[in-house]
Short mmCIF file of N, CA and C in Angstrom, two decimals:
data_model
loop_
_atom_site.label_atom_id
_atom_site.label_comp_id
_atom_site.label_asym_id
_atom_site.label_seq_id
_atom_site.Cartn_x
_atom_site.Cartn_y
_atom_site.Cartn_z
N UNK A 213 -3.40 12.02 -60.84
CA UNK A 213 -2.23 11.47 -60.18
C UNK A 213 -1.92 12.25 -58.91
N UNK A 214 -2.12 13.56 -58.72
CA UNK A 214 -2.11 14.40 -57.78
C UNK A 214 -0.43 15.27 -57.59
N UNK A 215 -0.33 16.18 -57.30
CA UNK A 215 1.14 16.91 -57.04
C UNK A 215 2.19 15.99 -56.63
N UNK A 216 2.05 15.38 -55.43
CA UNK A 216 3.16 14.72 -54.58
C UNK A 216 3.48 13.78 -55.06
N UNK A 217 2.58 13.20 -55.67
CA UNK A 217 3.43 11.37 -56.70
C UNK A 217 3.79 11.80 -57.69
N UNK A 218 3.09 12.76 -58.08
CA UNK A 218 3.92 13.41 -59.39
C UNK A 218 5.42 14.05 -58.85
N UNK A 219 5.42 14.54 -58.12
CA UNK A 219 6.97 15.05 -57.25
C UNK A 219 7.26 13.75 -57.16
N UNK A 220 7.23 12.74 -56.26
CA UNK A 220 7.94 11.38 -56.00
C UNK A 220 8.22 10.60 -57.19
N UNK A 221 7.44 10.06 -58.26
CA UNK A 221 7.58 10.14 -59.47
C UNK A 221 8.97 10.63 -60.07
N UNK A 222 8.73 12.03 -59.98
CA UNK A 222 9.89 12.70 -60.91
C UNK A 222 11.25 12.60 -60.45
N UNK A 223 10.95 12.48 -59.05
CA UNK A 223 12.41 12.91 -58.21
C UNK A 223 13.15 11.13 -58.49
N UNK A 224 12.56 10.22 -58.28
CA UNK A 224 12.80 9.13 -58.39
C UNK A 224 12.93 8.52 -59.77
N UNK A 225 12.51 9.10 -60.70
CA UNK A 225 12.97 9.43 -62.04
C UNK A 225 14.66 10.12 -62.13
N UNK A 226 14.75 10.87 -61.68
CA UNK A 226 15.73 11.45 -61.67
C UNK A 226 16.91 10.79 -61.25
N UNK A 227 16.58 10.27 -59.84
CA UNK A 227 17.60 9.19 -59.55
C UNK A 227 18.04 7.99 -59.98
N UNK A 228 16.57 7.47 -60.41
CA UNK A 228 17.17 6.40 -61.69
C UNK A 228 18.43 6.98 -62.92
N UNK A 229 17.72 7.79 -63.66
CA UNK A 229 18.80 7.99 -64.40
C UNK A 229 20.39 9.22 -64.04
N UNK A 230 20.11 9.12 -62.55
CA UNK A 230 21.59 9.17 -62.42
C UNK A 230 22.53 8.39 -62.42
N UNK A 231 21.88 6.86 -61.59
CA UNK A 231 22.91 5.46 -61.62
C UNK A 231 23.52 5.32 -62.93
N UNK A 232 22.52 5.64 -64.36
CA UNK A 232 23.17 5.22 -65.28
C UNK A 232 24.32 5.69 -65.70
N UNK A 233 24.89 6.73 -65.24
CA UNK A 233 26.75 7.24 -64.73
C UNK A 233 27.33 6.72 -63.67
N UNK A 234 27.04 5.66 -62.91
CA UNK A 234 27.65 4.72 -61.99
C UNK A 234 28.40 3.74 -63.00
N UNK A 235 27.36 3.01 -63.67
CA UNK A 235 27.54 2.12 -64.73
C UNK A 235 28.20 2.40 -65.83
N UNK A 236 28.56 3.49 -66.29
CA UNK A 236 29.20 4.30 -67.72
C UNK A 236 29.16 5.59 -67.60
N UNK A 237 30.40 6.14 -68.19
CA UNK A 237 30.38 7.32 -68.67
C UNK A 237 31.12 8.31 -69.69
N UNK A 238 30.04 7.99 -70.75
CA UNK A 238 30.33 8.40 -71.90
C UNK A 238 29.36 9.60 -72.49
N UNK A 239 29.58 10.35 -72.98
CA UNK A 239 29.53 11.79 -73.62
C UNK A 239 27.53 11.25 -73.79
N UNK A 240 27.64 10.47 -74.52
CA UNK A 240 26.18 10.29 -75.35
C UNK A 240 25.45 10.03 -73.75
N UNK A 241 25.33 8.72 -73.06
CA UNK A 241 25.13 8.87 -71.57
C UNK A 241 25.19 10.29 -70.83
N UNK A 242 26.27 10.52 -70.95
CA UNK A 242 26.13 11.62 -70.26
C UNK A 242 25.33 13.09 -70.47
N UNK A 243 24.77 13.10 -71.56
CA UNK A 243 24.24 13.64 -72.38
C UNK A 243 22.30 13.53 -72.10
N UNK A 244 22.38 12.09 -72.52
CA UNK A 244 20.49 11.53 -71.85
C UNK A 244 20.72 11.65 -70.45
N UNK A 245 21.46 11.71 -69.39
CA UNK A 245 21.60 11.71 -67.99
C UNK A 245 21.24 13.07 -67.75
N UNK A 246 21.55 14.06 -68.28
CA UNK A 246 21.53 15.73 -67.94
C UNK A 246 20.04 15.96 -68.75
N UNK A 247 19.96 15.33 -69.46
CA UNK A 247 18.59 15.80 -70.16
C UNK A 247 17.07 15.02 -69.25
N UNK A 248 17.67 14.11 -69.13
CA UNK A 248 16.76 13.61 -68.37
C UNK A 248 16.34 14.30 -66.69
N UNK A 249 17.58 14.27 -66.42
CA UNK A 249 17.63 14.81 -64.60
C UNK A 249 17.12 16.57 -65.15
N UNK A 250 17.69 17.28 -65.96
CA UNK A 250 16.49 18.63 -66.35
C UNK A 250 15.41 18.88 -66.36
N UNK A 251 14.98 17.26 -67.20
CA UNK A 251 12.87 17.27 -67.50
C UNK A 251 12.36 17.17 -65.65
N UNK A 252 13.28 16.02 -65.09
CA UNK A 252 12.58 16.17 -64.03
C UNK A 252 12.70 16.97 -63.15
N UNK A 253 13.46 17.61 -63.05
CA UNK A 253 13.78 19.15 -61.83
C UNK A 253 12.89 20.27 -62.39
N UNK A 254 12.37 20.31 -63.87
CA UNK A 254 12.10 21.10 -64.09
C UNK A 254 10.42 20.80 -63.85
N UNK A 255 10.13 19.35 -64.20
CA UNK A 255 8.71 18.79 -63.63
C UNK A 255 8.29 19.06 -61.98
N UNK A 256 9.16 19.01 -61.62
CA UNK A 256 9.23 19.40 -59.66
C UNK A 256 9.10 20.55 -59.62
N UNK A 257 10.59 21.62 -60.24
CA UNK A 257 9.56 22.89 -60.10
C UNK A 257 8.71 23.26 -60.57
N UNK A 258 7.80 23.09 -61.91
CA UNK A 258 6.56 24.13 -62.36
C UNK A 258 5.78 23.41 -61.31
N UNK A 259 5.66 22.24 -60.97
CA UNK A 259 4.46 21.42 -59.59
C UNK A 259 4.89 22.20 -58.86
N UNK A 260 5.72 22.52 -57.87
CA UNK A 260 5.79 23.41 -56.88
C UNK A 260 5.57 25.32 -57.23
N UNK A 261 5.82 25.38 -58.20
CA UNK A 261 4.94 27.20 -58.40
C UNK A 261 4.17 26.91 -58.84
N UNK A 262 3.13 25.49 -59.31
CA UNK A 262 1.73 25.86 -59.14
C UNK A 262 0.79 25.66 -58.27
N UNK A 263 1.66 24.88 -57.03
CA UNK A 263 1.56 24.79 -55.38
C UNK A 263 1.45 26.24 -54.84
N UNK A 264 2.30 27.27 -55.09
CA UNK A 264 2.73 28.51 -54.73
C UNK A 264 1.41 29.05 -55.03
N UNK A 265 1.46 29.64 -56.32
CA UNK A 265 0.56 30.46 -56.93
C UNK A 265 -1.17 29.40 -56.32
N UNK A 266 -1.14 28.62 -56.00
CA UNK A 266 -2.50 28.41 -55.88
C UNK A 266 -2.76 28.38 -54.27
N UNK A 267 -1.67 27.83 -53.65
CA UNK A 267 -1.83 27.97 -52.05
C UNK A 267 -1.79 28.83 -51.52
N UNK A 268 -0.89 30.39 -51.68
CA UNK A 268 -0.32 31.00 -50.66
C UNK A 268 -1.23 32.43 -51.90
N UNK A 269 -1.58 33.18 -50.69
CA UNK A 269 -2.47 34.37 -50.57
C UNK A 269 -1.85 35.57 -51.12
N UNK A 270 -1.91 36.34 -52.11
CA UNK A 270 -1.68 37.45 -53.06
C UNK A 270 -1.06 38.22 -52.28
N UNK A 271 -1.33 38.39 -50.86
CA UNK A 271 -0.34 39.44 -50.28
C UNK A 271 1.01 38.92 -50.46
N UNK A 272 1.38 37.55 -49.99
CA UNK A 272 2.52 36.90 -49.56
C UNK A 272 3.27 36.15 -51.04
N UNK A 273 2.26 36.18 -51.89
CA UNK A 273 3.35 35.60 -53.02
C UNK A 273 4.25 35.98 -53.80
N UNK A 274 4.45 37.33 -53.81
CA UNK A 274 5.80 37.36 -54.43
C UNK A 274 6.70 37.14 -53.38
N UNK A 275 6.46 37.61 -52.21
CA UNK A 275 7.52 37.20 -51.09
C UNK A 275 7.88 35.89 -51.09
N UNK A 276 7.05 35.06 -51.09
CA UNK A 276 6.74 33.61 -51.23
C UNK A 276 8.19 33.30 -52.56
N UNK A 277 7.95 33.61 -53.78
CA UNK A 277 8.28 33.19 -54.75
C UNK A 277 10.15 34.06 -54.68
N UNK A 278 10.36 35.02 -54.12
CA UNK A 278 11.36 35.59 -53.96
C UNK A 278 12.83 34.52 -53.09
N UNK A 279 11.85 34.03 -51.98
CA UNK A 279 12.54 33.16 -50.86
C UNK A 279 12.54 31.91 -51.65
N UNK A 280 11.82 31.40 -52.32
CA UNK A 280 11.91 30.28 -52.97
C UNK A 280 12.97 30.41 -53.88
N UNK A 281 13.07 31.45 -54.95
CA UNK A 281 14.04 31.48 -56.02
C UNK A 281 15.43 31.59 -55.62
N UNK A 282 15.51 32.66 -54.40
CA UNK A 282 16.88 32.18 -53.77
C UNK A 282 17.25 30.96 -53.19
N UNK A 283 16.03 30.34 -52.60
CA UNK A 283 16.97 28.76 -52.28
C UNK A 283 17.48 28.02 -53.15
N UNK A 284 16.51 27.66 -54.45
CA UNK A 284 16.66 27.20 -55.65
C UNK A 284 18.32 26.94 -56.02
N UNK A 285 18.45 28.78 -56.27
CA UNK A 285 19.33 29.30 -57.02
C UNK A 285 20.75 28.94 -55.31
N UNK A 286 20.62 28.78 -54.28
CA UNK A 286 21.06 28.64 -53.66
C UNK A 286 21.73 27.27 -53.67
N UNK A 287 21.40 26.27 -53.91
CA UNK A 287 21.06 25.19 -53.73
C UNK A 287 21.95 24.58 -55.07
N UNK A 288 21.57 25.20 -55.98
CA UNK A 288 22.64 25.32 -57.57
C UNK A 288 23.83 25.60 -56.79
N UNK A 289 23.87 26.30 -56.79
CA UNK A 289 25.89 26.71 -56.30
C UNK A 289 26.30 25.99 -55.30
N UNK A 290 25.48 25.47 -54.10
CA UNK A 290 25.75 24.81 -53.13
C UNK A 290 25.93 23.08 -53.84
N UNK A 291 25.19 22.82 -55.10
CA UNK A 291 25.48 21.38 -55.20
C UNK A 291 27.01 21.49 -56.20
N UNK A 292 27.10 22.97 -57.42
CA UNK A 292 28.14 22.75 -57.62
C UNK A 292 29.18 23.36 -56.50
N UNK A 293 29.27 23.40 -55.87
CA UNK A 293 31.16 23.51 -55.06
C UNK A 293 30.81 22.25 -54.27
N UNK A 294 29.90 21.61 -53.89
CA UNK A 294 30.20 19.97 -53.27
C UNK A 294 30.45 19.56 -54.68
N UNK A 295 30.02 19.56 -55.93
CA UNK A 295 30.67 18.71 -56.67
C UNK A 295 31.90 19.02 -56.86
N UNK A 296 32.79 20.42 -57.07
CA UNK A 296 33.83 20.46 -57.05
C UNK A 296 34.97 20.26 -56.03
N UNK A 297 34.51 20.47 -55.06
CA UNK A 297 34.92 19.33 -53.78
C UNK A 297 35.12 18.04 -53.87
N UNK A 298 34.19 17.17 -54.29
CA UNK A 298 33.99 15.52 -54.30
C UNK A 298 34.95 15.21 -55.57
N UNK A 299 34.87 16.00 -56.80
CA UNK A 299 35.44 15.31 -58.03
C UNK A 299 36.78 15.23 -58.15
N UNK A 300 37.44 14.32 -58.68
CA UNK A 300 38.75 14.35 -59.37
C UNK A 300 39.00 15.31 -60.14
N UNK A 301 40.21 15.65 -60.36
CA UNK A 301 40.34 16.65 -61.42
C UNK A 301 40.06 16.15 -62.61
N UNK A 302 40.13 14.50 -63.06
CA UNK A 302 39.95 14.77 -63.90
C UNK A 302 38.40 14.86 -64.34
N UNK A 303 37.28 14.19 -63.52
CA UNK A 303 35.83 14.94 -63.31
C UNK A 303 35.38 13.66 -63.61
N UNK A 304 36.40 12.02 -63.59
CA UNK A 304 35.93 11.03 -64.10
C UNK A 304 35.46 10.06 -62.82
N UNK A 305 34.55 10.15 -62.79
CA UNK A 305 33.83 9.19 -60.94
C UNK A 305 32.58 8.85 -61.08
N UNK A 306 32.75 7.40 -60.46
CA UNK A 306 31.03 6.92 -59.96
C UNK A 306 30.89 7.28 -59.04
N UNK A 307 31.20 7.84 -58.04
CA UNK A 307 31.28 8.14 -56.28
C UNK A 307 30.30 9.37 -56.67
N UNK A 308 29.92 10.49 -57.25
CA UNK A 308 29.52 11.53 -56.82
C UNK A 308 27.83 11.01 -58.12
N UNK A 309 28.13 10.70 -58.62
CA UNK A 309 26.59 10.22 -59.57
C UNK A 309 25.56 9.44 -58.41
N UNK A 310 26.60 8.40 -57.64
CA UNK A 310 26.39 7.33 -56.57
C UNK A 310 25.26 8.16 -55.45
N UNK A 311 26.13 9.01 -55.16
CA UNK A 311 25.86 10.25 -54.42
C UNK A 311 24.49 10.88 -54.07
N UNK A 312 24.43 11.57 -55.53
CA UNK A 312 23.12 12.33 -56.06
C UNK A 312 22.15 10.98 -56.36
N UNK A 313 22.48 10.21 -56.72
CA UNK A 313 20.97 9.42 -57.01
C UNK A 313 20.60 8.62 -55.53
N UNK A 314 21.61 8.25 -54.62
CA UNK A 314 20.41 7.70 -53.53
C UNK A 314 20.19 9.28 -52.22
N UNK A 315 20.88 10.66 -52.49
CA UNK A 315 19.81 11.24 -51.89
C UNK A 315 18.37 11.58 -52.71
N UNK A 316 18.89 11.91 -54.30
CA UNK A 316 17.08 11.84 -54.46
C UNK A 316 16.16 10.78 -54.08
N UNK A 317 16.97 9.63 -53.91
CA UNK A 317 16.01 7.95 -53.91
C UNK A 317 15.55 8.75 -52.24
N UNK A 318 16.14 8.71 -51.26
CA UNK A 318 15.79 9.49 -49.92
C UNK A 318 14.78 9.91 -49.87
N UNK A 319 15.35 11.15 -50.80
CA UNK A 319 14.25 13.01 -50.58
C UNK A 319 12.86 12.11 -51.30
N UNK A 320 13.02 11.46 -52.37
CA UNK A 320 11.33 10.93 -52.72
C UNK A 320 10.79 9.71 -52.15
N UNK A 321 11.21 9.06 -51.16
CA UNK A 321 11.00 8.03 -50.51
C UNK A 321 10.68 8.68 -48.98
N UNK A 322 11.11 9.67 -48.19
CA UNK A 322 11.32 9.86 -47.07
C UNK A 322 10.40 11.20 -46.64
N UNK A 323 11.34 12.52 -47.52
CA UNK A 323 10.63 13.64 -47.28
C UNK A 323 9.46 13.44 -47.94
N UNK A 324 9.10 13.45 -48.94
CA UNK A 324 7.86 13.36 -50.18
C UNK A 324 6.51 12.04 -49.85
N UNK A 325 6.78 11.39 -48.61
CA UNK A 325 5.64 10.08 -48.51
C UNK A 325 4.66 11.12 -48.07
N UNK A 326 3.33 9.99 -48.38
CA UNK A 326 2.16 10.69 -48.19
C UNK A 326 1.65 10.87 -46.80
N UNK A 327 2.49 10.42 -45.47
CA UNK A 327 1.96 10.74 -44.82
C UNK A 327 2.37 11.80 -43.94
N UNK A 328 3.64 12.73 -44.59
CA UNK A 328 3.98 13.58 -44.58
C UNK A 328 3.41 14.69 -44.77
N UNK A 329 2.90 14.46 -45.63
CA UNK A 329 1.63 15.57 -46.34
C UNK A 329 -0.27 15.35 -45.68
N UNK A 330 -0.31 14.08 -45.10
CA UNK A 330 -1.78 13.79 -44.58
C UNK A 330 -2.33 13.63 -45.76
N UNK A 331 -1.52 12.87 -46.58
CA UNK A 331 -2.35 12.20 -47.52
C UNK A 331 -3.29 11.08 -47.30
N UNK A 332 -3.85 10.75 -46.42
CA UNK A 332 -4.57 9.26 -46.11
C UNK A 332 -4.78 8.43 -47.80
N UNK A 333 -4.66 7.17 -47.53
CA UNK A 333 -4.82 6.30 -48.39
C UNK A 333 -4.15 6.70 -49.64
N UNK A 334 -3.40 7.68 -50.07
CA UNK A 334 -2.93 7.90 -51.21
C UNK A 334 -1.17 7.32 -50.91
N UNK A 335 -0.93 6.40 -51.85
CA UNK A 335 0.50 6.23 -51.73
C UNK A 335 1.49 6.61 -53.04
#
């Protein structure tokens, strides 16, 4: 299947089952929604550290993997205080689910195409 459709794949996985908190939101939903959007963030990252560890040269990879873990971990805190920004108090909204699922639909439609990467003929 190769790395990048497997990234586009997952990420677009992910965004699917965010809509399904547009449409409802109830504990059990909300529940397969977080479990689901986990498998795939967590499918994106081990594909990308085994991008790391196989692309980038023994001098540079822990450096490599250092700058990466802070964005990551950057990127966590940065999506929660926009969510605590965007939400109601009482934390009950389709607007911010709405949100997160068409930038992943984006990031795996836009950043992630193959000809981004010089994938020829692979879509």
């Amino acid at each position: 299947m190769g790395r990048h459709r497997w990234m586009r794949l997952s990420i677009m996985a992910a965004s699917v089952s965010a809509l399904l908190l547009v449409i409802d939101r109830t504990p059990a939903l909300l529940a397969a929604t977080a479990f689901f959007t986990a498998l795939c963030g967590q499918s994106v990252k081990v594909t990308n550290d085994a991008l790391v560890q196989s692309k980038i040269d023994d001098v540079f990879r822990g450096r490599v993997f250092a700058v990466y873990d802070v964005l990551v971990n950057g990127a966590i805190v940065t999506g929660a205080l926009i969510a605590a920004w965007i939400l109601p108090i009482s934390g009950d909204t389709w607007v911010l689910p709405l949100m997160i699922s068409v930038a992943w639909a984006l990031v795996a439609t836009i950043l992630l195409r193959p000809k981004k990467f010089f994938l020829k003929g692979v879509a």
